[in-house]
Coordinates of C-alpha atoms in Angstrom, one line a residue:
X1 CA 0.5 -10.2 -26.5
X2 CA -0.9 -13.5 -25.3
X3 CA 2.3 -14.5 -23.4
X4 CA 2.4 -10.6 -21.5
X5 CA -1.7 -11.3 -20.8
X6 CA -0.8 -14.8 -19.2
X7 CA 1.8 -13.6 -17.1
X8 CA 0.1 -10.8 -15.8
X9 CA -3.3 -12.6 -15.3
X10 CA -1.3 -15.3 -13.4
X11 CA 1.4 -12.5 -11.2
X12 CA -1.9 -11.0 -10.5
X13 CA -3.9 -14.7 -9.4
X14 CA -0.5 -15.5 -7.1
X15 CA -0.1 -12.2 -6.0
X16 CA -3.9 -12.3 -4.8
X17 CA -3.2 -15.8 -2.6
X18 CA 0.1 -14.1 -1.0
X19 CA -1.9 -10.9 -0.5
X20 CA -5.2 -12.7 0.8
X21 CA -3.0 -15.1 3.2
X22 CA -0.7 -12.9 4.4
X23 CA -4.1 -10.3 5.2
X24 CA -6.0 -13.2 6.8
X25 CA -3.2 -14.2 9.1
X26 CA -2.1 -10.5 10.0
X27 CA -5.8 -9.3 10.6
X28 CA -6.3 -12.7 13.1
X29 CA -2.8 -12.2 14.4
X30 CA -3.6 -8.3 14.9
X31 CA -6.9 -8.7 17.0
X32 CA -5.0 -11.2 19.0
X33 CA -2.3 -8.7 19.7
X34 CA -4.7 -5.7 20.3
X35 CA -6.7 -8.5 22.8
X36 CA -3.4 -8.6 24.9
X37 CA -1.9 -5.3 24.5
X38 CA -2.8 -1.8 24.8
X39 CA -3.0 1.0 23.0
X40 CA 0.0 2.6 24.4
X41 CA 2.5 -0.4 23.7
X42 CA 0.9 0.1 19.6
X43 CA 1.8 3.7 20.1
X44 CA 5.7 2.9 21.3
X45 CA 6.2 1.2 18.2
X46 CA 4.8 3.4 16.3
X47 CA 6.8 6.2 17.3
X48 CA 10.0 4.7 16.3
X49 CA 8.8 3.1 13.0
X50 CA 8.0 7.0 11.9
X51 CA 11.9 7.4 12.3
X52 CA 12.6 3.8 10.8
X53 CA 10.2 4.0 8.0
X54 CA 11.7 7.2 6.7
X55 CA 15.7 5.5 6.9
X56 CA 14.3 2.7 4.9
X57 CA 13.9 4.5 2.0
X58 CA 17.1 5.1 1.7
X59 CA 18.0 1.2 2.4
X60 CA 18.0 0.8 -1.9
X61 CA 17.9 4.4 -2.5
X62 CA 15.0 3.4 -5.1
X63 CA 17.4 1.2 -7.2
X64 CA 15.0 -1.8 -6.7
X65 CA 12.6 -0.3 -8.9
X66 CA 15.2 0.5 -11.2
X67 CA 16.2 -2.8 -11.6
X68 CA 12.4 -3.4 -12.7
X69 CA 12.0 -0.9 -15.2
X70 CA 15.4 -1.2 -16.6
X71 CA 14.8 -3.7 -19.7
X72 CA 18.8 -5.1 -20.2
X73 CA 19.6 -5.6 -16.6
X74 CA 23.1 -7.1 -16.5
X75 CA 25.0 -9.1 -13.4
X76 CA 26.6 -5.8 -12.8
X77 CA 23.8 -3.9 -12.2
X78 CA 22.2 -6.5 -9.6
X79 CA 25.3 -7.4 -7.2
X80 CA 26.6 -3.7 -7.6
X81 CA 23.1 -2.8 -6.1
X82 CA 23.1 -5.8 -3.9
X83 CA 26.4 -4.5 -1.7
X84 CA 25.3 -0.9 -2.1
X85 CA 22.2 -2.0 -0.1
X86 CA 24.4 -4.0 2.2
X87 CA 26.1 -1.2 2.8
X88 CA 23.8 1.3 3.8
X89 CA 22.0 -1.2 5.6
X90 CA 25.0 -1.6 8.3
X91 CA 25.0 2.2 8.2
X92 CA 21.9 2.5 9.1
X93 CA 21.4 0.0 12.0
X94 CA 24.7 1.8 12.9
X95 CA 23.3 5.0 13.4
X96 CA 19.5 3.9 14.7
X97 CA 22.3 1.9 17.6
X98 CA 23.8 5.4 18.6
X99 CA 21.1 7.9 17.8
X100 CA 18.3 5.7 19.9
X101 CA 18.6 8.1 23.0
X102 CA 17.8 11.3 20.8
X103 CA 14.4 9.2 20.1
X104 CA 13.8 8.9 23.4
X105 CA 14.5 12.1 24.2
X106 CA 12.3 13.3 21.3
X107 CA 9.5 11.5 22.7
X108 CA 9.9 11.6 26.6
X109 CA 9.9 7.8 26.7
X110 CA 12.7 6.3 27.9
X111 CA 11.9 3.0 27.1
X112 CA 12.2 3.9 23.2
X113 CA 15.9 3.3 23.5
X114 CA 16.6 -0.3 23.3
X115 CA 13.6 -0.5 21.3
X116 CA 14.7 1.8 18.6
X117 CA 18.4 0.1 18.7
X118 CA 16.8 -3.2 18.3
X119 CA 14.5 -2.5 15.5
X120 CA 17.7 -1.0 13.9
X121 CA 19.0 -3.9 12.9
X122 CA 16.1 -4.8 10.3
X123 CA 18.2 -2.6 8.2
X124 CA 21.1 -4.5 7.9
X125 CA 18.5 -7.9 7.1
X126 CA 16.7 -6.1 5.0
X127 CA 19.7 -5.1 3.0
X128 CA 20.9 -8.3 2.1
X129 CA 17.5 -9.8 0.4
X130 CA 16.2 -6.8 -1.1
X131 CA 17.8 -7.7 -4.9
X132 CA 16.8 -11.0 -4.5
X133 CA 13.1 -9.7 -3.6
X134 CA 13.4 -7.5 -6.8
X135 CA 14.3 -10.1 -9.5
X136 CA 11.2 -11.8 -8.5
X137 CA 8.7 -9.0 -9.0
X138 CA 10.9 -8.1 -12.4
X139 CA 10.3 -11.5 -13.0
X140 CA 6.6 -11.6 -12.6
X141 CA 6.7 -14.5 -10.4
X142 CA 4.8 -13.4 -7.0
X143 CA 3.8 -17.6 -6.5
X144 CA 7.5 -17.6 -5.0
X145 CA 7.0 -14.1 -2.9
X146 CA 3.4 -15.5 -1.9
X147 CA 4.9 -18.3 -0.2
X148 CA 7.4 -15.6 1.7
X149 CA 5.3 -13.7 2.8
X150 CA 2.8 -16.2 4.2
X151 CA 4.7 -18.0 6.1
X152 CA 7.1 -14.9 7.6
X153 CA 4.0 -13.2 8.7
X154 CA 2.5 -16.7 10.3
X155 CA 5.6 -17.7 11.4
X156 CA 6.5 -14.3 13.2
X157 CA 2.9 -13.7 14.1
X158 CA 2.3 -16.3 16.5
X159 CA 6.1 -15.7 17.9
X160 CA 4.5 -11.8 18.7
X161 CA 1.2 -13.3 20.2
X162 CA 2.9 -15.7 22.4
X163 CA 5.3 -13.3 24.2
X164 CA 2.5 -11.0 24.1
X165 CA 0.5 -13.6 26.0
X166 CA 3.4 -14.5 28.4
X167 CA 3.9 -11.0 29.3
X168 CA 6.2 -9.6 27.3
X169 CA 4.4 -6.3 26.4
X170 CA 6.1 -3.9 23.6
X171 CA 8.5 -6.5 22.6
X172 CA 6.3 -8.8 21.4
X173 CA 5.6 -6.5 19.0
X174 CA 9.7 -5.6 18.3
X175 CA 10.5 -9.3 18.1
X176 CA 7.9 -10.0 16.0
X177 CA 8.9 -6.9 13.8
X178 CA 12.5 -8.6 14.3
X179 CA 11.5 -12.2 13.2
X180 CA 9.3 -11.1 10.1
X181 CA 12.7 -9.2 8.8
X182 CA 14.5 -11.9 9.2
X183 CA 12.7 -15.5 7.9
X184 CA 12.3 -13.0 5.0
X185 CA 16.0 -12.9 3.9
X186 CA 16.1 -16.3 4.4
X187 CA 13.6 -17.9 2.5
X188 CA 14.6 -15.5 -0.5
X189 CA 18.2 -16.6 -0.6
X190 CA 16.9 -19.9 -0.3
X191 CA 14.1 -19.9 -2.8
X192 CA 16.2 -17.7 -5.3
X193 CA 18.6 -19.2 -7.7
X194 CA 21.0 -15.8 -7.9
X195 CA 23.8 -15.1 -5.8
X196 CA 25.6 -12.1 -5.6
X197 CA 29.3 -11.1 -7.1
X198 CA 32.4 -10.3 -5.5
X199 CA 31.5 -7.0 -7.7
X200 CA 31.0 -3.5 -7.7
X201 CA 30.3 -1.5 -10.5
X202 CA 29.7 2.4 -10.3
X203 CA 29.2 3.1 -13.9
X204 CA 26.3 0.2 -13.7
X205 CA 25.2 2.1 -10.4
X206 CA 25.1 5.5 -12.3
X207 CA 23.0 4.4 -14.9
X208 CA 20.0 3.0 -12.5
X209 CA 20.8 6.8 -10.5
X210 CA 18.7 8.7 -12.9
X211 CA 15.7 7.0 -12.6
X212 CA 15.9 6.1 -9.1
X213 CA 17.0 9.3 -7.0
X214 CA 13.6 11.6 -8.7
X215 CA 12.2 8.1 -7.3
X216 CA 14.1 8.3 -3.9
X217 CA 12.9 12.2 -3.9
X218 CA 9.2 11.3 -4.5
X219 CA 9.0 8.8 -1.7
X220 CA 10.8 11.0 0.8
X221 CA 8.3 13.9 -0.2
X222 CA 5.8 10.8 0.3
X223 CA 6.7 9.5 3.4
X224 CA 6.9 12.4 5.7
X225 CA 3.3 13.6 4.7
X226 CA 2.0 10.2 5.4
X227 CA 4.1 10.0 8.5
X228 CA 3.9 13.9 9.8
X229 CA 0.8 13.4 11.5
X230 CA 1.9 10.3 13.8
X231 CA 5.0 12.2 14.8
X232 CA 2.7 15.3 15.8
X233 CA 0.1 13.3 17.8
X234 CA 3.2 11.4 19.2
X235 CA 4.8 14.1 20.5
X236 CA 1.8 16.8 21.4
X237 CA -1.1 13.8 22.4
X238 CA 1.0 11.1 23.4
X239 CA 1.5 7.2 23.0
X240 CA -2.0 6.4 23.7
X241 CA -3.9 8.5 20.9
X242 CA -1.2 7.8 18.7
X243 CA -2.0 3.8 19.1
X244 CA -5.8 4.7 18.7
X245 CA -4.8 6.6 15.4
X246 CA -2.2 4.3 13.8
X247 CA -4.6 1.2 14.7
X248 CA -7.5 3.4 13.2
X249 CA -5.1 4.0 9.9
X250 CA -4.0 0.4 9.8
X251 CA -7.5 -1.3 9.6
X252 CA -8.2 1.2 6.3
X253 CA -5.0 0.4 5.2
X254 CA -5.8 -3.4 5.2
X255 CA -8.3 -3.6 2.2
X256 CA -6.8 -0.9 0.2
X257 CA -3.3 -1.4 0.9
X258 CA -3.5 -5.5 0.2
X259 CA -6.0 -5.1 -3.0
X260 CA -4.3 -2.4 -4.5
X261 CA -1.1 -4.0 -3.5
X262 CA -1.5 -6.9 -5.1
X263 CA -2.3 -5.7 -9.0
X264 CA -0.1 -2.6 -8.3
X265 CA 2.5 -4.7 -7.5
X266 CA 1.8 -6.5 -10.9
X267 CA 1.2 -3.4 -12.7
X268 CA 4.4 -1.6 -12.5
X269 CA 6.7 -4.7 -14.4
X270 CA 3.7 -5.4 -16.5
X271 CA 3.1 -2.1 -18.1
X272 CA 7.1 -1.4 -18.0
X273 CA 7.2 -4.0 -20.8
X274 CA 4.2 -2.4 -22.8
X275 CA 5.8 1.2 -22.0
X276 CA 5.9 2.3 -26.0
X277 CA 2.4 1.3 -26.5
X278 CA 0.6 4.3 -24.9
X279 CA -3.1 3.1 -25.9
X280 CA -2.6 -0.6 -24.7
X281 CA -1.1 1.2 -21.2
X282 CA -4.1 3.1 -20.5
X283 CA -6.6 0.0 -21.9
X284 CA -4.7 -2.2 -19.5
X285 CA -4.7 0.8 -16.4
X286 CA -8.3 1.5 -16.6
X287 CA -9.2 -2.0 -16.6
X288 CA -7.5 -3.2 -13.2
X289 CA -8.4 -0.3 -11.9
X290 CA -11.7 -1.3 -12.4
X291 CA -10.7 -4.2 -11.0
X292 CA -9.7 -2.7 -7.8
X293 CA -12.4 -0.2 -7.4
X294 CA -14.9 -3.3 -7.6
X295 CA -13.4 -4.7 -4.4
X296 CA -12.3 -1.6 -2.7
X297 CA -15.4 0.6 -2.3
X298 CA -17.8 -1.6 -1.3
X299 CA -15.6 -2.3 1.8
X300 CA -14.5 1.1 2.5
X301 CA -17.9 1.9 2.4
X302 CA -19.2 -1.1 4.1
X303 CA -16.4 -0.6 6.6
X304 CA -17.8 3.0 7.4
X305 CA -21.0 1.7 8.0
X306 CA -20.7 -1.1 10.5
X307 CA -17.4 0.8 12.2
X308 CA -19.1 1.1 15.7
X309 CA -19.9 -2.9 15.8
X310 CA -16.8 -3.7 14.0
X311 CA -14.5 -1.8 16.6
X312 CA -16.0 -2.7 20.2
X313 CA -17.1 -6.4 18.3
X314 CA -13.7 -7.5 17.3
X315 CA -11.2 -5.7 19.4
X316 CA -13.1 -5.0 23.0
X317 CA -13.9 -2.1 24.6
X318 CA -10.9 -0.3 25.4
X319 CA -10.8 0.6 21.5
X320 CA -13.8 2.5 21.3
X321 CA -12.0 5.5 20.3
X322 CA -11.6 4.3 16.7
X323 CA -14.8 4.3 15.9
X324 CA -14.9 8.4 15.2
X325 CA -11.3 7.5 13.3
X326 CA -12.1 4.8 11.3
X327 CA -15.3 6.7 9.8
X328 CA -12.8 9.5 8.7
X329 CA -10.2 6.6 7.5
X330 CA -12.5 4.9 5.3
X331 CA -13.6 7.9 3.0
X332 CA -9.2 8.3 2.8
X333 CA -9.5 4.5 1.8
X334 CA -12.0 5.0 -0.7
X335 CA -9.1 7.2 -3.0
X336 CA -6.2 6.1 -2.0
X337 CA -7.3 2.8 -2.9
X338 CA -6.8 3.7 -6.2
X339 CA -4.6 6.4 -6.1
X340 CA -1.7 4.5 -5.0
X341 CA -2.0 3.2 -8.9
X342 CA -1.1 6.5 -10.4
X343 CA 2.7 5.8 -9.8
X344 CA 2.8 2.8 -11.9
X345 CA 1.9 5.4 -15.0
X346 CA 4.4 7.6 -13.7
X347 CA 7.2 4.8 -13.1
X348 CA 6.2 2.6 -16.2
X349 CA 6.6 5.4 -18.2
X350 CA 10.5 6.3 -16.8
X351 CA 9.0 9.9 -15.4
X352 CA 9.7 9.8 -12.1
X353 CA 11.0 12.6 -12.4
X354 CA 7.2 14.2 -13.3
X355 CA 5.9 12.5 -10.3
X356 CA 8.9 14.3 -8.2
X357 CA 7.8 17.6 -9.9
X358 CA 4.2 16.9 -8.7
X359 CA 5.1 16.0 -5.2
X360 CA 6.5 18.5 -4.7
X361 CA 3.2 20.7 -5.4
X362 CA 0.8 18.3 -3.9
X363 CA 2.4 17.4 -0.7
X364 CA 2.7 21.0 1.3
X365 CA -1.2 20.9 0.8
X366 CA -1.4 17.3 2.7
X367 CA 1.2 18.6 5.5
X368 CA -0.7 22.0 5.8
X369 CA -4.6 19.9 6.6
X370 CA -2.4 17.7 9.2
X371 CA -0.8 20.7 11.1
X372 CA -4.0 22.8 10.7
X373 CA -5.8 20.1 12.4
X374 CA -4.1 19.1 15.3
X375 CA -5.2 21.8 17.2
X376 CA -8.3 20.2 17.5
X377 CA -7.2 17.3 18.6
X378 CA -6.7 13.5 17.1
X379 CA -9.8 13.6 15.1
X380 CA -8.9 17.3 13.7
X381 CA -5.9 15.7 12.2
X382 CA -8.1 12.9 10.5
X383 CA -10.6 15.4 9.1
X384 CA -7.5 17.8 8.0
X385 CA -5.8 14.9 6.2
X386 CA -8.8 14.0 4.4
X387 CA -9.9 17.4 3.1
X388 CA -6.2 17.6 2.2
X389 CA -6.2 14.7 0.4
X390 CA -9.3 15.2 -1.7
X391 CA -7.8 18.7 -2.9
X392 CA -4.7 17.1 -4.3
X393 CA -6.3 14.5 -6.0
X394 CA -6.8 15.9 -9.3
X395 CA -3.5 17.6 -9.9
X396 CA -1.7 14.2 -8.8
X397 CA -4.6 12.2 -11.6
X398 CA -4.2 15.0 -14.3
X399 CA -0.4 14.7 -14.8
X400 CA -0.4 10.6 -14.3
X401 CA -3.3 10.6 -17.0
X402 CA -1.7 12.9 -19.9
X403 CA 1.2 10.4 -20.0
X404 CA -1.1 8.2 -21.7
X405 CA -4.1 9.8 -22.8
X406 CA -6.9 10.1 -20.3
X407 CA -8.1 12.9 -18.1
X408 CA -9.7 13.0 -14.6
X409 CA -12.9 13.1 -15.6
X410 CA -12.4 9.7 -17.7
X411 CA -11.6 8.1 -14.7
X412 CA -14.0 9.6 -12.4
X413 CA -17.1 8.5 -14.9
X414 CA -15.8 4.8 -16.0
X415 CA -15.5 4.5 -11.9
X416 CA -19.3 6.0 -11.2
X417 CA -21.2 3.1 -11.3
X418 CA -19.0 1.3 -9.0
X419 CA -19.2 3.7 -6.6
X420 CA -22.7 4.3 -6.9
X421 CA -23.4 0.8 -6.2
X422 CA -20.8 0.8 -3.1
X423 CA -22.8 3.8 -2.1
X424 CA -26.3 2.4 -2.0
X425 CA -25.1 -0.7 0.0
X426 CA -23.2 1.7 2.5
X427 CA -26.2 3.4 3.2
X428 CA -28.9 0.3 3.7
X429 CA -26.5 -1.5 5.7
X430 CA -26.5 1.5 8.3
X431 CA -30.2 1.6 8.2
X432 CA -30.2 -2.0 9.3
X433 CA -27.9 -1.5 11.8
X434 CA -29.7 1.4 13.5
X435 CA -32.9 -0.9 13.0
X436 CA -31.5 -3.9 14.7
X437 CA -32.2 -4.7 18.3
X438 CA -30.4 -2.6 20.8
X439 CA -29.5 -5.6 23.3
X440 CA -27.6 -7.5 20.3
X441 CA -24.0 -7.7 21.4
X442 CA -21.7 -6.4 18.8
X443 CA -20.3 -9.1 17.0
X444 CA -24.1 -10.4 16.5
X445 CA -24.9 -7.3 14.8
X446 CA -21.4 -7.5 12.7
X447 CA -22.3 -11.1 11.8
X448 CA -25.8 -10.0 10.2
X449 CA -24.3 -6.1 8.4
X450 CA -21.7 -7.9 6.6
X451 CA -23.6 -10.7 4.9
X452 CA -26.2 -8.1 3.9
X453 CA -24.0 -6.1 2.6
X454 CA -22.5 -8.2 0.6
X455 CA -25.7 -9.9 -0.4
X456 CA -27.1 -6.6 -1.7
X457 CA -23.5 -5.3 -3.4
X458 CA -23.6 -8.2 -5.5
X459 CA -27.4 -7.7 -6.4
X460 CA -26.5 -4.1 -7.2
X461 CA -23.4 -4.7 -9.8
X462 CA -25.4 -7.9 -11.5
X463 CA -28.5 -6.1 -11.7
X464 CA -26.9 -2.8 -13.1
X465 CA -24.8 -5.2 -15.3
X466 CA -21.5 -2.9 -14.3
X467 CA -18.8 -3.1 -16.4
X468 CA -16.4 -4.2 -14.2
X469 CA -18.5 -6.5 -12.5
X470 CA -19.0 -8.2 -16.4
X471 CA -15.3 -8.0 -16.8
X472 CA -14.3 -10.2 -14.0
X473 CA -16.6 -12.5 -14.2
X474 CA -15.7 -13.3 -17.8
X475 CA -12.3 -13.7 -16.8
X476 CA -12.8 -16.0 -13.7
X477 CA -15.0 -18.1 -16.7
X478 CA -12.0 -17.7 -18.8
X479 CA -9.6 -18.6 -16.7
X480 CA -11.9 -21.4 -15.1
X481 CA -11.9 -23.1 -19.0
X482 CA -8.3 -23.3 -19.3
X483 CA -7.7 -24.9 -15.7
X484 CA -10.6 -27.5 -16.4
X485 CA -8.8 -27.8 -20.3
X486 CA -5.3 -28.4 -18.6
X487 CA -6.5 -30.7 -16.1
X488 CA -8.4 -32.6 -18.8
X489 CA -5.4 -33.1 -21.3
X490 CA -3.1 -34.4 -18.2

C-alpha cells in the first residue's frame, strides 16, 4: 500500500510540473499568437483539426490504454502495437494527402488544402512514439513525460510566434502544430530505454482488441459530440465565429483540461493496480476528486466573473466576442472538470464496454442541444451544449459510480462545500468589478479581481475548515517532512 501511495503521490507531483509548465508556456505562447493573428487564421485550423482529431483516434485504435490496464504486458504486445500504429499512421497521412481538396471543398476555403495535407503528416510522427508514450504513463513515471512536454511546447511555441510575427499567418500555427509532433517522437525514443521488435503478433493484438475497440467506440461517440458544433459553425457561420468559439472553448479548457489532466492521467494506471479492491477505488476517487474540484471551481467561477476584463485585458480588442462565450464555457468547465474523471472508474475497472453502452444514450442528447441551437447563432450553440450537458450528467455519474459503490448524490454532497465556497468568491469578485472605477483599463481591473479572489477563496475553505482544503494541506505537510527528512540524512 505504501509503495502504490508513493508512486501515485509522486506521478501526481511530476505530472503537476509538466501540466503547470507546459499550461504557463502555452497560455503566454497563445496570447502572443492571438496578438499577431486573427480570429479567422484560429478558425482555418480549426476546421481541419475537427477532421484530424476524429482520424487520430484511430492512430492506436485505443490499444495504448490497453497496454495500461493490461497487468502481464509482454514484448509482443508492445512492438505488435507499435507497427500497428505505424501503420495506420502512414495510412492516414496518406489519405488526409489525397482527400485535402474534399476539405476544402467542404468548407469553401481553398487555402484548407495544403494545410490539411500538411498537418497530415502528424499521423505518421505520432505513430511511431505513441508506445513509447504509453510505457511511461503504465509506468507511472510522468517526471520523464514532464520534461517532453515542456520543452515540445516551448520549443515549438516560440517557432509559431516568430513566423507569426514575420508574417507567416496560418502557418505559423500548422508548423508549430508540425514541430510540437515532431520534438515529441524524438525526445521519447531518446529518453526511453525500449525499442521496438522486428515483430508482429496478432494473437497478442487480439487480446488487447477486447478492451480497446468498446474504448475506440466510446471516444468516436465522444469526439464527434465535442467536435459537431465546430463543424456546424464552420460550415453555416464561418471561419471567423468559429475562431471566436474554439478560442472561447480553449481558455475553459485550460484549467480543467490541465488539472484534471494531470491526476486523471495518474488515476487511470493507479486505480488499474488496485482494480479488485472496490472500497480502496472509490476512497482513492473521491479523494482526488476532491482534489480537483478544490482547484477547478474557484477558477471556473472566478473566470466567469472577471471574463469581460480578462478577454479585452489580455488579448485586445478584436476578441471581445468571447466574452458572452466564455461566461457559457465556464459553467461547461465547472462539470467537465470533473467529469472527465468518470472514465478512469469505467477503464480501471475493464468496462469500457459499460461506458460504450452509456455513450451511446448520453451522446444523441449533447448532439441534439448543439443542432437545436445553432439556429440562434454562435452563442445558441454554447447555451444548447450546456443545457445538454447538464442533462447527461447523471446517467453518465450513476453507472461510473455503481461500479464501485457510490451514487450521484454522494458525489454531489462531499463536493458542496467546495462549490459553495467557489460560489461565494464568484459572486463578490463581480461586485468588485462592477464597483471599480470605470476609466481603469482592463488589465488594471484583472490585476486587482484576481488577487481578491483568491484572497477570499482561501479565507472561505480555511474558515469553513473544508475537507478537501484539510486534506491537502496535510499532504503538502506530509510530503514537506519527508523532503526536509531526505535532504537531512544526505
Amino acid at each position: 500500500m505504501s509503495e502504490f501511495r508513493e508512486k501515485t503521490i509522486s506521478g501526481i507531483s511530476w505530472s503537476v510540473v509538466g501540466q503547470v509548465g507546459n499550461q504557463v508556456v502555452t497560455f503566454v505562447l497563445g496570447v502572443i499568437l492571438a496578438r499577431l493573428l486573427s480570429p479567422r487564421e484560429f478558425g482555418l485550423v480549426g476546421m481541419v483539426m475537427i477532421f484530424t482529431g476524429f482520424a487520430g483516434l484511430f492512430s492506436d485504435l485505443g490499444l495504448g490504454a490497453a497496454l495500461v490496464q493490461k497487468q502481464d504486458v509482454e514484448e509482443r504486445h508492445l512492438s505488435s502495437v507499435f507497427w500497428l500504429n505505424v501503420g495506420v499512421g502512414g495510412l492516414l497521412a496518406a489519405g488526409f494527402a489525397a482527400g485535402a481538396p474534399l476539405v476544402a471543398e467542404f468548407y469553401d476555403e481553398p487555402l484548407l488544402t495544403p494545410i490539411t495535407m500538411v498537418l497530415g503528416a502528424n499521423f505518421l510522427i505520432g505513430g511511431v512514439s505513441s508506445v513509447h508514450q504509453t510505457l511511461f504513463r503504465k509506468k507511472i513515471d510522468f517526471k520523464s513525460l514532464a520534461v517532453v512536454e515542456i520543452t515540445t511546447v516551448l520549443g515549438s511555441g516560440i517557432l509559431g510566434a516568430l513566423m507569426a510575427y514575420t508574417g507567416f499567418g496560418v502557418w505559423s500555427l500548422v508548423a508549430k502544430g508540425l514541430l510540437n509532433s515532431a520534438l515529441t517522437a524524438v525526445f521519447l525514443w531518446v529518453m526511453s530505454p525500449w525499442t521496438p521488435k522486428l515483430m508482429f503478433d496478432w494473437d497478442a493484438t487480439k487480446e488487447l482488441m477486447g478492451f480497446s475497440l468498446n474504448l475506440l467506440g466510446e471516444k468516436t461517440i465522444n469526439y464527434w459530440v465535442r467536435r459537431v458544433d465546430d463543424l456546424l459553425i464552420g460550415k453555416a457561420l464561418g471561419s471567423d465565429a468559429l475562431g471566436l468559439y474554439t478560442k472561447s472553448y480553449g481558455i475553459m479548457l485550460l484549467p480543467t483540461r490541465k488539472i484534471s489532466g494531470v491526476i486523471s492521467r495518474v488515476m487511470f494506471p493507479s486505480l488499474s493496480t488496485i482494480q479488485e479492491n472496490e472500497e480502496r477505488v472509490r476512497l482513492v476517487f473521491f479523494r482526488m476528486t476532491r482534489t480537483i474540484a478544490l482547484l477547478t471551481f474557484p477558477m471556473m467561477l472566478g473566470l466567469m466573473a472577471v471574463s469581460g476584463s480578462f478577454v479585452i485585458g489580455v488579448f485586445g480588442d478584436q476578441w471581445a466576442g468571447m466574452i458572452p462565450l466564455l461566461r457559457v464555457f465556464c459553467v461547461i468547465g465547472l462539470m467537465q472538470s470533473i467529469g472527465t474523471l468518470k472514465g478512469n472508474l469505467f477503464l480501471s475497472q475493464g468496462r469500457s464496454d459499460l461506458m460504450f453502452r452509456v455513450g451511446l444514450f448520453v451522446k444523441p442528447i449533447l448532439i441534439a442541444g448543439i443542432v437545436i441551437g445553432l439556429q440562434w447563432g454562435v452563442m445558441g450553440v454554447a447555451y444548447g451544449y450546456s443545457i445538454a450537458v447538464f442533462l447527461g450528467t447523471y446517467p453518465e455519474w450513476r453507472y461510473a459510480g455503481q461500479l464501485v459503490g457510490f451514487t450521484y448524490s454522494d458525489l454531489a454532497y462531499d463536493l458542496s462545500g467546495i462549490f459553495t465556497c467557489a460560489a461565494v468568491m464568484g459572486g463578490l469578485v463581480y461586485t468588485l468589478g462592477l464597483a471599480l472605477p470605470t476609466e481603469w483599463p482592463h488589465w488594471l481591473q484583472l490585476l486587482t479581481q484576481v488577487p481578491t479572489g483568491m484572497v477570499l477563496y482561501w479565507a472561505l475553505v480555511h474558515t469553513f475548515d473544508v475537507q478537501a482544503y484539510r486534506q491537502t494541506l496535510g499532504l503538502l505537510a506530509e510530503q514537506w517532512r519527508k523532503r526536509m527528512q531526505t535532504t537531512a540524512s544526505q
